[in-house]
mmCIF file of C-alpha atoms and ligand atoms in Angstrom:
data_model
loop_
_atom_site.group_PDB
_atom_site.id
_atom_site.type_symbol
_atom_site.label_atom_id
_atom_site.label_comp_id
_atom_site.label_asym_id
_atom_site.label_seq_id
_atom_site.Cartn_x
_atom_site.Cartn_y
_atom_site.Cartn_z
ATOM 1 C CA UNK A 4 -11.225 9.670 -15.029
ATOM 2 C CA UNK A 5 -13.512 6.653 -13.291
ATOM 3 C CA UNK A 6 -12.985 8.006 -9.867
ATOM 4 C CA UNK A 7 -13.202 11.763 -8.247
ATOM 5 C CA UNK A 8 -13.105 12.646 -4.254
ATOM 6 C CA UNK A 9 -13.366 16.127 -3.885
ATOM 7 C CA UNK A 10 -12.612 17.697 -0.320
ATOM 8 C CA UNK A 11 -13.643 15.105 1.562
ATOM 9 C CA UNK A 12 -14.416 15.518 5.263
ATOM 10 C CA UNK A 13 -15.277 13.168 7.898
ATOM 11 C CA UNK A 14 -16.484 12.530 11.272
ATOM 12 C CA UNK A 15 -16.852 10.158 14.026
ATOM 13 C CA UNK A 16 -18.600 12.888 16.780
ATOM 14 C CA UNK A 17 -16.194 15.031 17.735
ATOM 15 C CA UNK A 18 -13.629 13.119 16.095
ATOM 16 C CA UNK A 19 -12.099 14.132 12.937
ATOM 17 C CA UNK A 20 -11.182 10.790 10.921
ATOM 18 C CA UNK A 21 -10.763 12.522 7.138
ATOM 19 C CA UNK A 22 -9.695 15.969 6.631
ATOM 20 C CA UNK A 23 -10.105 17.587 2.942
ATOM 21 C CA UNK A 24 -9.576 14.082 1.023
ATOM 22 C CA UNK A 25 -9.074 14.304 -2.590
ATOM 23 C CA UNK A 26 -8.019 12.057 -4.843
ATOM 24 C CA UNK A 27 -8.453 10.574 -8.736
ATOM 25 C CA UNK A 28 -8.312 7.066 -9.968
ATOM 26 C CA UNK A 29 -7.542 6.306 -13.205
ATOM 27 C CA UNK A 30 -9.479 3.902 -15.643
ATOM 28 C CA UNK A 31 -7.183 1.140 -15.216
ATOM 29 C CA UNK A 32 -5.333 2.423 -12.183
ATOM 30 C CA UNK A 33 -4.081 -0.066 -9.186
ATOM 31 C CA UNK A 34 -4.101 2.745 -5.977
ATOM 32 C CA UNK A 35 -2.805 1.977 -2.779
ATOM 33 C CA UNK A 36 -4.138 4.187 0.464
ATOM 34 C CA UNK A 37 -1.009 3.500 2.683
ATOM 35 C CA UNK A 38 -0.703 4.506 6.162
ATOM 36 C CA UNK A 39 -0.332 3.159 9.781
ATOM 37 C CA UNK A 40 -2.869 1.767 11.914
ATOM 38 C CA UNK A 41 -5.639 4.329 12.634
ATOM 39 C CA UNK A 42 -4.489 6.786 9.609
ATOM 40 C CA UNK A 43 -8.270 6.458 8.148
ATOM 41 C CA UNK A 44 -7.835 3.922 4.976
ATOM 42 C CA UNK A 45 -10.218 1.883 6.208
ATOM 43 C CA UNK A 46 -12.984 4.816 6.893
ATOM 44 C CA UNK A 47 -12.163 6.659 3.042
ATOM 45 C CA UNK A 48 -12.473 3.049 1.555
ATOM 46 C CA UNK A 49 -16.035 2.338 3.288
ATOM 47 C CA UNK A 50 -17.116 5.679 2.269
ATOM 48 C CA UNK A 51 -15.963 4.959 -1.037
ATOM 49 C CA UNK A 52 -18.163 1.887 -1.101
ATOM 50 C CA UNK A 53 -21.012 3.827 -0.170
ATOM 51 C CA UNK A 54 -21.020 1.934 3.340
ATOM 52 C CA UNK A 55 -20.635 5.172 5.460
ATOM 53 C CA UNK A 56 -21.675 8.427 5.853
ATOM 54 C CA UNK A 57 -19.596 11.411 4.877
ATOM 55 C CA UNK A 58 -19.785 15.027 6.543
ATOM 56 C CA UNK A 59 -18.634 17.362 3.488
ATOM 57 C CA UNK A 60 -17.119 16.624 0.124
ATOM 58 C CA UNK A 61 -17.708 15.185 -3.062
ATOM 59 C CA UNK A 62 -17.599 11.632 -4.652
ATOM 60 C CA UNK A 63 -17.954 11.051 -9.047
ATOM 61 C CA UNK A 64 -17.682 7.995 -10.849
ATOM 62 C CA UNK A 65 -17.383 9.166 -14.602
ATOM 63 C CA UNK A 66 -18.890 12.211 -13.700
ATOM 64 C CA UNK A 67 -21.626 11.097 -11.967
ATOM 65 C CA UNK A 68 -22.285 12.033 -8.173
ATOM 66 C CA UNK A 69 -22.492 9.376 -6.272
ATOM 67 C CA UNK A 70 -23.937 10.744 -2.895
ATOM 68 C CA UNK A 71 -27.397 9.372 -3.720
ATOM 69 C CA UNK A 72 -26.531 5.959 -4.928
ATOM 70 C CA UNK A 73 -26.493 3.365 -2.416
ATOM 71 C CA UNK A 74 -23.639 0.448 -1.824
ATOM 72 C CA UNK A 75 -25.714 -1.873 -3.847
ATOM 73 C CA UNK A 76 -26.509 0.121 -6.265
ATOM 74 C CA UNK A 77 -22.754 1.493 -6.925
ATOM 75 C CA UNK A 78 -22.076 -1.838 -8.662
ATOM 76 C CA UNK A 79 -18.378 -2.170 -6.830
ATOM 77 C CA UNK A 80 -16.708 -5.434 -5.700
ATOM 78 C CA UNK A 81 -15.147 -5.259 -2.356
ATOM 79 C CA UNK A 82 -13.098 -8.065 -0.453
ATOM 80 C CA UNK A 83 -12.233 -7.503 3.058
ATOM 81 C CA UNK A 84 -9.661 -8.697 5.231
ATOM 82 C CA UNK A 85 -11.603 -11.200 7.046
ATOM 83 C CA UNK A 86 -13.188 -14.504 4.529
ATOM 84 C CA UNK A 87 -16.279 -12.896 4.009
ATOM 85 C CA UNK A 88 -17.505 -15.951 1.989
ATOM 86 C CA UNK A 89 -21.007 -17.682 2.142
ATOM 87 C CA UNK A 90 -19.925 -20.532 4.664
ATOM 88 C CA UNK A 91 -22.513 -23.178 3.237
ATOM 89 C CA UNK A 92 -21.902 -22.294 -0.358
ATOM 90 C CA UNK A 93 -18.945 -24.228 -2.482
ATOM 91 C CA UNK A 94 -16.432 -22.050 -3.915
ATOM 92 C CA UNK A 95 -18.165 -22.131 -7.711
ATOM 93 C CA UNK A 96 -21.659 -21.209 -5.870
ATOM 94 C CA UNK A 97 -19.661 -18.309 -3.871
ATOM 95 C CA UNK A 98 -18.209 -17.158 -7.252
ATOM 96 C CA UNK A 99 -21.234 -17.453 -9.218
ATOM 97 C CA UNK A 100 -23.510 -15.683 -6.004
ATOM 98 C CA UNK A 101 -23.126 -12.063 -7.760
ATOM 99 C CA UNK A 102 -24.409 -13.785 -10.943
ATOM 100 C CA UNK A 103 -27.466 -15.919 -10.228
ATOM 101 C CA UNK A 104 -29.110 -12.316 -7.975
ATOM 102 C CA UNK A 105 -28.493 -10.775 -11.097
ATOM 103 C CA UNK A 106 -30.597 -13.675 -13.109
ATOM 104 C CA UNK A 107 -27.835 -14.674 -15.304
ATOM 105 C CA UNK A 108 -28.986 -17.980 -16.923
ATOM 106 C CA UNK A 109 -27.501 -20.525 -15.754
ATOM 107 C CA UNK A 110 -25.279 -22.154 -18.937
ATOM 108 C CA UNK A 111 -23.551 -18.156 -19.017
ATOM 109 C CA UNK A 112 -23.014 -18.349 -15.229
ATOM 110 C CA UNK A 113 -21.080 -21.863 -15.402
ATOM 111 C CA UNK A 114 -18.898 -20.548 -18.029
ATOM 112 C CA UNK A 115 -18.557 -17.342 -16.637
ATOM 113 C CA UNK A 116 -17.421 -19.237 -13.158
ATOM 114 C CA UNK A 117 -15.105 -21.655 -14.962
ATOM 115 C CA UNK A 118 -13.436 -19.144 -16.156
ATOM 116 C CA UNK A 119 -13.142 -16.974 -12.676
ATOM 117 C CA UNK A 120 -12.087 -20.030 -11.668
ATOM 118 C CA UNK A 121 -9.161 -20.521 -13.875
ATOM 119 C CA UNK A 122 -8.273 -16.738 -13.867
ATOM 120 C CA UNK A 123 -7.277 -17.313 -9.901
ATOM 121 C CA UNK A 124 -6.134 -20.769 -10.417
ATOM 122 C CA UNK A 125 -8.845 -22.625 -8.444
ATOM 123 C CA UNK A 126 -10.278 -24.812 -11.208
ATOM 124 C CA UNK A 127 -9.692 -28.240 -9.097
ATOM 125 C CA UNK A 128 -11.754 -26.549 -6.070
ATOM 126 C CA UNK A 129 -14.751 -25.778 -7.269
ATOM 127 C CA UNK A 130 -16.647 -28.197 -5.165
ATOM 128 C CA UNK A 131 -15.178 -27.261 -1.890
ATOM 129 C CA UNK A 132 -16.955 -25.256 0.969
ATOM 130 C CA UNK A 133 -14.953 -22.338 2.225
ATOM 131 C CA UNK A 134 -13.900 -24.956 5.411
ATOM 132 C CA UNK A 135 -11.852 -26.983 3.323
ATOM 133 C CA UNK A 136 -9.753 -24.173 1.786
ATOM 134 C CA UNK A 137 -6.956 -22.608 2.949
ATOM 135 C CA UNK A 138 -6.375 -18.941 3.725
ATOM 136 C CA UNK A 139 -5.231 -18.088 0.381
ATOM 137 C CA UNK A 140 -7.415 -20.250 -1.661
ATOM 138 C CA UNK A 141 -10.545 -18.131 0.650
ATOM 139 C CA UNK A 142 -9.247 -15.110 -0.127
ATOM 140 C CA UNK A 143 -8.869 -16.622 -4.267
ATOM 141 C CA UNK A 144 -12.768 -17.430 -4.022
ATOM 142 C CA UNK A 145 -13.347 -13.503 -2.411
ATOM 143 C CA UNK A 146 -11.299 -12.067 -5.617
ATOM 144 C CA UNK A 147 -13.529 -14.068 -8.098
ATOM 145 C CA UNK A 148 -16.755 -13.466 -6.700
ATOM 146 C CA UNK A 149 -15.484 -9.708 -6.402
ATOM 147 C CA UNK A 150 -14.819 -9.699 -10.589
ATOM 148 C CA UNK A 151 -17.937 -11.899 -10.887
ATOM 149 C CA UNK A 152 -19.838 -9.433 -11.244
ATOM 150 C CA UNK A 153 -17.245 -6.593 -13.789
ATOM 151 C CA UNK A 154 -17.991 -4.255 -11.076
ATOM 152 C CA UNK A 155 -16.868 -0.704 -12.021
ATOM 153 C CA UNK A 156 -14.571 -0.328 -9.245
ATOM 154 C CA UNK A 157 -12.150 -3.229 -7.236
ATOM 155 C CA UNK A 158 -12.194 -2.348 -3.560
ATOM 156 C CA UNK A 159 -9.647 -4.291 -1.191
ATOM 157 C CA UNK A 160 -9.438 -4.137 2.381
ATOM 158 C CA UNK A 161 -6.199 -5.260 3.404
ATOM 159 C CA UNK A 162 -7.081 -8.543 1.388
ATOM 160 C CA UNK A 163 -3.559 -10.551 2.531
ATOM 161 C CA UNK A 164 -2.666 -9.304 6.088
ATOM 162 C CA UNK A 165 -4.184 -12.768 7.596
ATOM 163 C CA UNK A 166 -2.292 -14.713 5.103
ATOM 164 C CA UNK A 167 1.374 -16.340 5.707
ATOM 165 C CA UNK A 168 4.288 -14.626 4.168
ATOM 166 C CA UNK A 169 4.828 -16.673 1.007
ATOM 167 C CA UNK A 170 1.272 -16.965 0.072
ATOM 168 C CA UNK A 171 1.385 -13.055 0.573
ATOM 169 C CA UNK A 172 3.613 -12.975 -1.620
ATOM 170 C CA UNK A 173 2.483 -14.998 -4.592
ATOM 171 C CA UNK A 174 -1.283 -13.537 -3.926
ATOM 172 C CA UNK A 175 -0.111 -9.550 -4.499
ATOM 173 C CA UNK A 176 1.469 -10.476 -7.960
ATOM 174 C CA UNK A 177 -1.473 -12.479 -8.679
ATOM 175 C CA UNK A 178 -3.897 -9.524 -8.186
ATOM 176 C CA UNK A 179 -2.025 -7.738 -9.724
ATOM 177 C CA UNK A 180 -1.627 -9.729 -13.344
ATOM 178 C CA UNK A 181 -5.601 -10.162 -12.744
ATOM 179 C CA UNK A 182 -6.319 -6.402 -12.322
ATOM 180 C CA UNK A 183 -4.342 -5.334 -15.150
ATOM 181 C CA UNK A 184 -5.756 -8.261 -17.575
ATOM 182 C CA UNK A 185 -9.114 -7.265 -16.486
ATOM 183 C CA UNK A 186 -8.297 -3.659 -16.514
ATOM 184 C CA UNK A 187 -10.453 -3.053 -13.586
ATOM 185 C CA UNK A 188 -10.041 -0.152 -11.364
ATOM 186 C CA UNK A 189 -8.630 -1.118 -8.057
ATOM 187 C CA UNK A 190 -8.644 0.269 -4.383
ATOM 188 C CA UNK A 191 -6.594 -1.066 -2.167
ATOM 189 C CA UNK A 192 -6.183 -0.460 1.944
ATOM 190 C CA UNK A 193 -2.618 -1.606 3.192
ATOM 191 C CA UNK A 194 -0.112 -0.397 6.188
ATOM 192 C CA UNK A 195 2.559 -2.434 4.415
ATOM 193 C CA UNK A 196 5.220 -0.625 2.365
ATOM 194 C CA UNK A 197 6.384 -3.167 0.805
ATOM 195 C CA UNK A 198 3.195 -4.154 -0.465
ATOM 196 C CA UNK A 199 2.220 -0.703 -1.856
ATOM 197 C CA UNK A 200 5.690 -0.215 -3.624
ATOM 198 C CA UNK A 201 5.309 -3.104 -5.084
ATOM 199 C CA UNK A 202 1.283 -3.332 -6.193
ATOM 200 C CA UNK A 203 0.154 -0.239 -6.412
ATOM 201 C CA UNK A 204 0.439 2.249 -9.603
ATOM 202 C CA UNK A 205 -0.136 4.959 -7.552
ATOM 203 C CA UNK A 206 0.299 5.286 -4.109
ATOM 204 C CA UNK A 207 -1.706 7.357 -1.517
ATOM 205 C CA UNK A 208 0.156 7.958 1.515
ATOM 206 C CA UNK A 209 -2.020 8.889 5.068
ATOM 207 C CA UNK A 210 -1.307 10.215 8.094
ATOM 208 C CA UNK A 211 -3.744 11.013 10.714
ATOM 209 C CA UNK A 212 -6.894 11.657 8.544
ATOM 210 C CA UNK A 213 -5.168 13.320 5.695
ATOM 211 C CA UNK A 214 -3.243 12.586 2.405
ATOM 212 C CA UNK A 215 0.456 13.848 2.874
ATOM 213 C CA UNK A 216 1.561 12.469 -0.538
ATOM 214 C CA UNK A 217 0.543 10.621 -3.808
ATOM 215 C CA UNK A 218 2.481 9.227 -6.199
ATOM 216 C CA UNK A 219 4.268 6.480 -7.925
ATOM 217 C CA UNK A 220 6.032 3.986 -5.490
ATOM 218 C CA UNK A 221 9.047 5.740 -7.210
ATOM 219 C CA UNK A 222 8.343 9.180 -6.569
ATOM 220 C CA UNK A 223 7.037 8.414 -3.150
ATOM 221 C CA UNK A 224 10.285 6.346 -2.207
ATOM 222 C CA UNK A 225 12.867 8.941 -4.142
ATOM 223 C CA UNK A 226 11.121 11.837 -3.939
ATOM 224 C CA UNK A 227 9.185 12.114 0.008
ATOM 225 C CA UNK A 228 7.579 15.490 0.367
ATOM 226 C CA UNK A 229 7.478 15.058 4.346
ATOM 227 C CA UNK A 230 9.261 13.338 7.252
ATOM 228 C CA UNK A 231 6.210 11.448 7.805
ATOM 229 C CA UNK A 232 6.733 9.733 4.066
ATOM 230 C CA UNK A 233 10.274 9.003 3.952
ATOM 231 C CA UNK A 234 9.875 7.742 7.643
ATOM 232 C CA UNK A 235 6.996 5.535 6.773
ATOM 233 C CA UNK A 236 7.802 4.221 3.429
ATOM 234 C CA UNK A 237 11.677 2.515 3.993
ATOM 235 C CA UNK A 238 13.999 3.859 6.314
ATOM 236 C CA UNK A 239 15.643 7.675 6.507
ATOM 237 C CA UNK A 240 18.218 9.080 8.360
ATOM 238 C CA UNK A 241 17.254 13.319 9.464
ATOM 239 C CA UNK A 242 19.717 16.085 9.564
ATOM 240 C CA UNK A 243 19.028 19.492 10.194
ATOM 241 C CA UNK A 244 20.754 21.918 7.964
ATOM 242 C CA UNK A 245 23.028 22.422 10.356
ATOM 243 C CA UNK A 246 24.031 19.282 10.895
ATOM 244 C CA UNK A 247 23.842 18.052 7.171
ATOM 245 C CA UNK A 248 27.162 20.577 6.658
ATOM 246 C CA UNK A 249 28.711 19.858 9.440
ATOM 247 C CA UNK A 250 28.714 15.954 8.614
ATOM 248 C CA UNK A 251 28.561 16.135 5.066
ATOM 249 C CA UNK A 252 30.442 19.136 3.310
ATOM 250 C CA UNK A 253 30.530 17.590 0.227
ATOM 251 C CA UNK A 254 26.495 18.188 -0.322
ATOM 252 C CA UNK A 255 25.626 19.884 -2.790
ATOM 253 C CA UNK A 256 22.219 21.072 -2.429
ATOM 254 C CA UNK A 257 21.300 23.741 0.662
ATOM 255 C CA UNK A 258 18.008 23.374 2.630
ATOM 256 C CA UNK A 259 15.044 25.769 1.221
ATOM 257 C CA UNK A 260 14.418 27.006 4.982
ATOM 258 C CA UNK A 261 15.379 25.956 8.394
ATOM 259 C CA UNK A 262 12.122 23.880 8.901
ATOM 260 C CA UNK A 263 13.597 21.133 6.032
ATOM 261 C CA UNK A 264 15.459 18.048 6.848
ATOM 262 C CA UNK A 265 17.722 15.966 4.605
ATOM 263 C CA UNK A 266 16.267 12.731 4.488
ATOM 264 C CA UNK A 267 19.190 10.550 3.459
ATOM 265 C CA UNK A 268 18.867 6.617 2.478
ATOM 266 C CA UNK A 269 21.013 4.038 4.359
ATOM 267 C CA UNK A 270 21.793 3.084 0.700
ATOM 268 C CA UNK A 271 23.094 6.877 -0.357
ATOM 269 C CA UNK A 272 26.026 6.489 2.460
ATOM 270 C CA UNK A 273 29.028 5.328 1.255
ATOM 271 C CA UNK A 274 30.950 3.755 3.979
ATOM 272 C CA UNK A 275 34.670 2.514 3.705
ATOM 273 C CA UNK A 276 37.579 1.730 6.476
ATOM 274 C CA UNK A 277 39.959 4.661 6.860
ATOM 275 C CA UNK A 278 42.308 3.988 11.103
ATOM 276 C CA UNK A 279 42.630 7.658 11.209
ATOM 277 C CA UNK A 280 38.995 8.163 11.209
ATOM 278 C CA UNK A 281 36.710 9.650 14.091
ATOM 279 C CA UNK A 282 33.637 7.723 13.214
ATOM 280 C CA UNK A 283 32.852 4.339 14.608
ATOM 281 C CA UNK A 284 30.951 1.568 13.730
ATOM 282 C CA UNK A 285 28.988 0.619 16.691
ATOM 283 C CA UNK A 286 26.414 -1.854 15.144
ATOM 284 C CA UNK A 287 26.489 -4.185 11.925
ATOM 285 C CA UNK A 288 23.655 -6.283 11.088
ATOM 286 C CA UNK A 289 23.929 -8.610 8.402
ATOM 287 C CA UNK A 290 20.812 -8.893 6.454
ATOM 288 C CA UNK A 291 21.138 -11.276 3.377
ATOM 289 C CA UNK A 292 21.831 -9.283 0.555
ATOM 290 C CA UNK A 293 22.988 -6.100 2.556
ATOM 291 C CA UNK A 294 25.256 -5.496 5.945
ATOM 292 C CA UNK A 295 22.685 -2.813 7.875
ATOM 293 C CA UNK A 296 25.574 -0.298 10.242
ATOM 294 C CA UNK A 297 25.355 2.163 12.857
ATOM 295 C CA UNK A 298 28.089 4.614 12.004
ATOM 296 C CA UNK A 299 28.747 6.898 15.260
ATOM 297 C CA UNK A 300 30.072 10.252 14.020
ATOM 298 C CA UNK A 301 29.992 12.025 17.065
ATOM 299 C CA UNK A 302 27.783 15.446 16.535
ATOM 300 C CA UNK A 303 25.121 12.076 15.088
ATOM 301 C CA UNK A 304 24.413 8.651 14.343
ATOM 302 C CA UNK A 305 23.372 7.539 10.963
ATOM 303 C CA UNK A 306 22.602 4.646 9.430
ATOM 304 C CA UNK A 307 24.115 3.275 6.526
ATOM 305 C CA UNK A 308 24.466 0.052 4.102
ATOM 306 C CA UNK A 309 27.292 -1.923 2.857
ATOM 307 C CA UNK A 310 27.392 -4.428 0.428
ATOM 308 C CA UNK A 311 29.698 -7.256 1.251
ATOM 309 C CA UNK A 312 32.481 -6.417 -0.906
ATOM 310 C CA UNK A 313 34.270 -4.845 2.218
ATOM 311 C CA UNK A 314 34.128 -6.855 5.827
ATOM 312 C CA UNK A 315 33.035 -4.370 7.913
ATOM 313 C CA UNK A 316 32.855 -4.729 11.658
ATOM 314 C CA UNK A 317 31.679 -3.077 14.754
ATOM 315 C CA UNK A 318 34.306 -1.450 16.371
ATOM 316 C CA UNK A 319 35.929 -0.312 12.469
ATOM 317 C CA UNK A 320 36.987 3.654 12.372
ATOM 318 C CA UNK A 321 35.255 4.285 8.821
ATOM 319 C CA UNK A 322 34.916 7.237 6.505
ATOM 320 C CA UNK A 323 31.231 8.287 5.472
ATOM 321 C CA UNK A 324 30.904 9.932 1.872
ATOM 322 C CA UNK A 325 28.022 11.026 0.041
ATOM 323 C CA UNK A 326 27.278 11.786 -3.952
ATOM 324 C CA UNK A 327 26.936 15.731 -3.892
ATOM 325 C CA UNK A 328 23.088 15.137 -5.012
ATOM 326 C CA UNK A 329 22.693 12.604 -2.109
ATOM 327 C CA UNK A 330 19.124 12.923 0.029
ATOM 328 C CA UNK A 331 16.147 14.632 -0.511
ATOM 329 C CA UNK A 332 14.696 17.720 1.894
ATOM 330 C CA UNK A 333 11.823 17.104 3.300
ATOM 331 C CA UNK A 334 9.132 19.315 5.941
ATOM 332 C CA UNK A 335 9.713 18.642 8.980
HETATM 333 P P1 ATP B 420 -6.331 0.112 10.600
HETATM 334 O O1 ATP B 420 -5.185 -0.169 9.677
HETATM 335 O O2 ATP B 420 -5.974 -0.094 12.047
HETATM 336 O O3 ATP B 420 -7.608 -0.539 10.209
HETATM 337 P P2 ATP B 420 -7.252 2.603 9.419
HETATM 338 O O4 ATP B 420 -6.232 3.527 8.858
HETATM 339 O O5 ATP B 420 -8.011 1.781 8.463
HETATM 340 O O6 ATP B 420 -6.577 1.714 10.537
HETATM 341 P P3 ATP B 420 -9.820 3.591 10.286
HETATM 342 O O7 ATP B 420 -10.396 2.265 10.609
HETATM 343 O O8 ATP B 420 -10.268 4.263 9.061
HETATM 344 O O9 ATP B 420 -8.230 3.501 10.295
HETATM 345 O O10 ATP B 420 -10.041 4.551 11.527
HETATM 346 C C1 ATP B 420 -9.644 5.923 11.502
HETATM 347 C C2 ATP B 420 -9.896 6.539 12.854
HETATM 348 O O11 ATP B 420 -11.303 6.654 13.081
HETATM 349 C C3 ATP B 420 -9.356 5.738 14.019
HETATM 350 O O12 ATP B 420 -8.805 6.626 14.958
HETATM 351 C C4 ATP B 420 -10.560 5.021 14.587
HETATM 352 O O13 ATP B 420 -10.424 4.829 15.963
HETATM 353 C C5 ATP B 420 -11.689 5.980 14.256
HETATM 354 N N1 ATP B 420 -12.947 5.257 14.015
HETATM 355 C C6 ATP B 420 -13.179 4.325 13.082
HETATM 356 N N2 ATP B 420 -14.454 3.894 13.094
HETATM 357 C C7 ATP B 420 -15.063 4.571 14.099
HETATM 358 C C8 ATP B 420 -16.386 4.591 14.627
HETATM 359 N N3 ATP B 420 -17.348 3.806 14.121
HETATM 360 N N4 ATP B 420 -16.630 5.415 15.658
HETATM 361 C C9 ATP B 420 -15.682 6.224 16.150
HETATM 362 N N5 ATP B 420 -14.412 6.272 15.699
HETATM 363 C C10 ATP B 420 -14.089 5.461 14.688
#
């Protein structure tokens, strides 16, 4: 095990911003901390890095504590969401920064750049200052100079949240084929779902100073523990127990207490046209690949998904059906 937060507690005054954190990462294991604005990924990151103060709790790399070891002495790369690079340096000297404080000689540090270089596909910019790059290419240089160095430990701060969409998008599998060819450890601080689901090996999901949930983007997608998760991560409908038998008698499963919901996917309803109906379509938005519809049942609304195999409308009278295994319960 590389990393080890044990009961982790933090303040800002009276302000509690991390309440009894713990958490593992794995030798070669890409985590996501996932969580809305404010949720305290940024503060367990920087503490992480050794760049803030903690008020209780524990913090190992490979078994060793690491409450007396400063930032620069932790031997981490970090990248934040801001360019962070040396504006009068070229993109080589920015990589190779890491390199010369540590008195590489010079012939190892060109090679060692070249090949940074390569690795994030930046070879014909070596010469440029971080003004004459674009977002991505910045953020590129901020990756290399990050591995420059084989820290121990990858920390990102929402590295791609000032970037466009489709550099976004090419950037997280990028990172991603680096970090697992490099095998480096990785951190990474997003509020994007999508991002998380699909970077992340593990996925640590925050609310309001504490970890509700961590696991795989599967588990954490198929299997929320809480509301707050299968709110947060893609979109849930809630029924109460009540309402989850009134609506849907053909589920199977019962919930363990009266605090559980049903969390039930858009794509778990099953919706088809039947004129004798009661329910009512009374929105349809086509997105692409999917048809996204309100279905008004009366007692509830729900949301639902359609594939466009069927032409449904608003307006339709439609029949809802689930698979008897349909939804997961979750705390309320
Ligand atoms: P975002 O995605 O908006 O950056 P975050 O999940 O990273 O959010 P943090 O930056 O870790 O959140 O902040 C967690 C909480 O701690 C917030 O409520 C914030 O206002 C508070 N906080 C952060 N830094 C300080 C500080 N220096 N002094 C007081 N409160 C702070």
């Amino acid at each position: 095990m590389q990393l080890k937060i044990r009961n982790l507690e933090k303040y800002y005054g009276q302000f509690q911003a991390l309440s009894d954190v713990n958490l593992d990462v794995g030798d070669e294991e890409f985590v996501c901390l996932l969580g809305p604005s404010g949720c305290g990924k940024t503060t367990l990151l920087r503490i992480i890095a050794g760049l803030e103060p903690y008020n209780a709790g524990t913090l190992e790399l490979a078994g060793k504590d690491l409450s007396s070891v400063g930032a620069q002495n932790r031997g981490f790369g970090i990248v934040f969401q801001s360019y962070s690079l040396f504006q009068h340096m070229t993109a080589a000297e920015n990589i190779g920064y890491g390199l010369r404080i540590r008195k590489i000689p010079p012939a190892e540090r060109t090679a060692k750049v070249q090949k940074l270089m390569e690795l994030v596909h930046l070879q014909s910019f070596s010469q440029r200052y971080p003004y004459q790059l674009s977002g991505g290419q910045q953020q590129r240089v901020a990756i290399a100079r990050a591995l420059a160095v084989e820290p121990a430990l990858l920390l990102l701060d929402e590295p791609l949240s000032a970037l466009d969409a489709r550099v976004r998008n090419d950037l997280r599998l990028e990172i991603r084929d680096v970090q697992r060819r490099l095998r480096i450890p990785t951190i990474m601080v997003t509020h994007d779902q999508e991002e998380a689901l699909i970077m992340a090996d593990k996925i640590v999901c925050m609310n309001a100073g504490k970890i509700e949930q961590i696991g795989t983007p599967k588990e954490i997608y198929s299997r929320p523990r809480t509301r707050f998760v299968a709110d947060f991560v893609g979109i849930s409908n809630f029924l109460t127990p009540q309402l989850a038998q009134s609506v849907l008698p053909e589920l199977g499963s019962q919930a363990p207490d009266a605090q559980h919901l049903l969390a039930l996917r858009p794509e778990d309803i099953s919706v088809s046209i039947s004129d004798d109906a009661q329910a009512r379509i009374t929105q349809a938005s086509f997105l692409g690949n999917v048809t996204r519809l309100t279905v008004d049942l009366g007692e509830t609304t729900l949301l639902a998904e359609s594939h466009h195999s069927q032409a449904l409308q608003t307006g339709d009278r439609v029949a809802i059906s689930v698979a008897a295994d349909a939804g997961v319960w979750v705390q309320a």
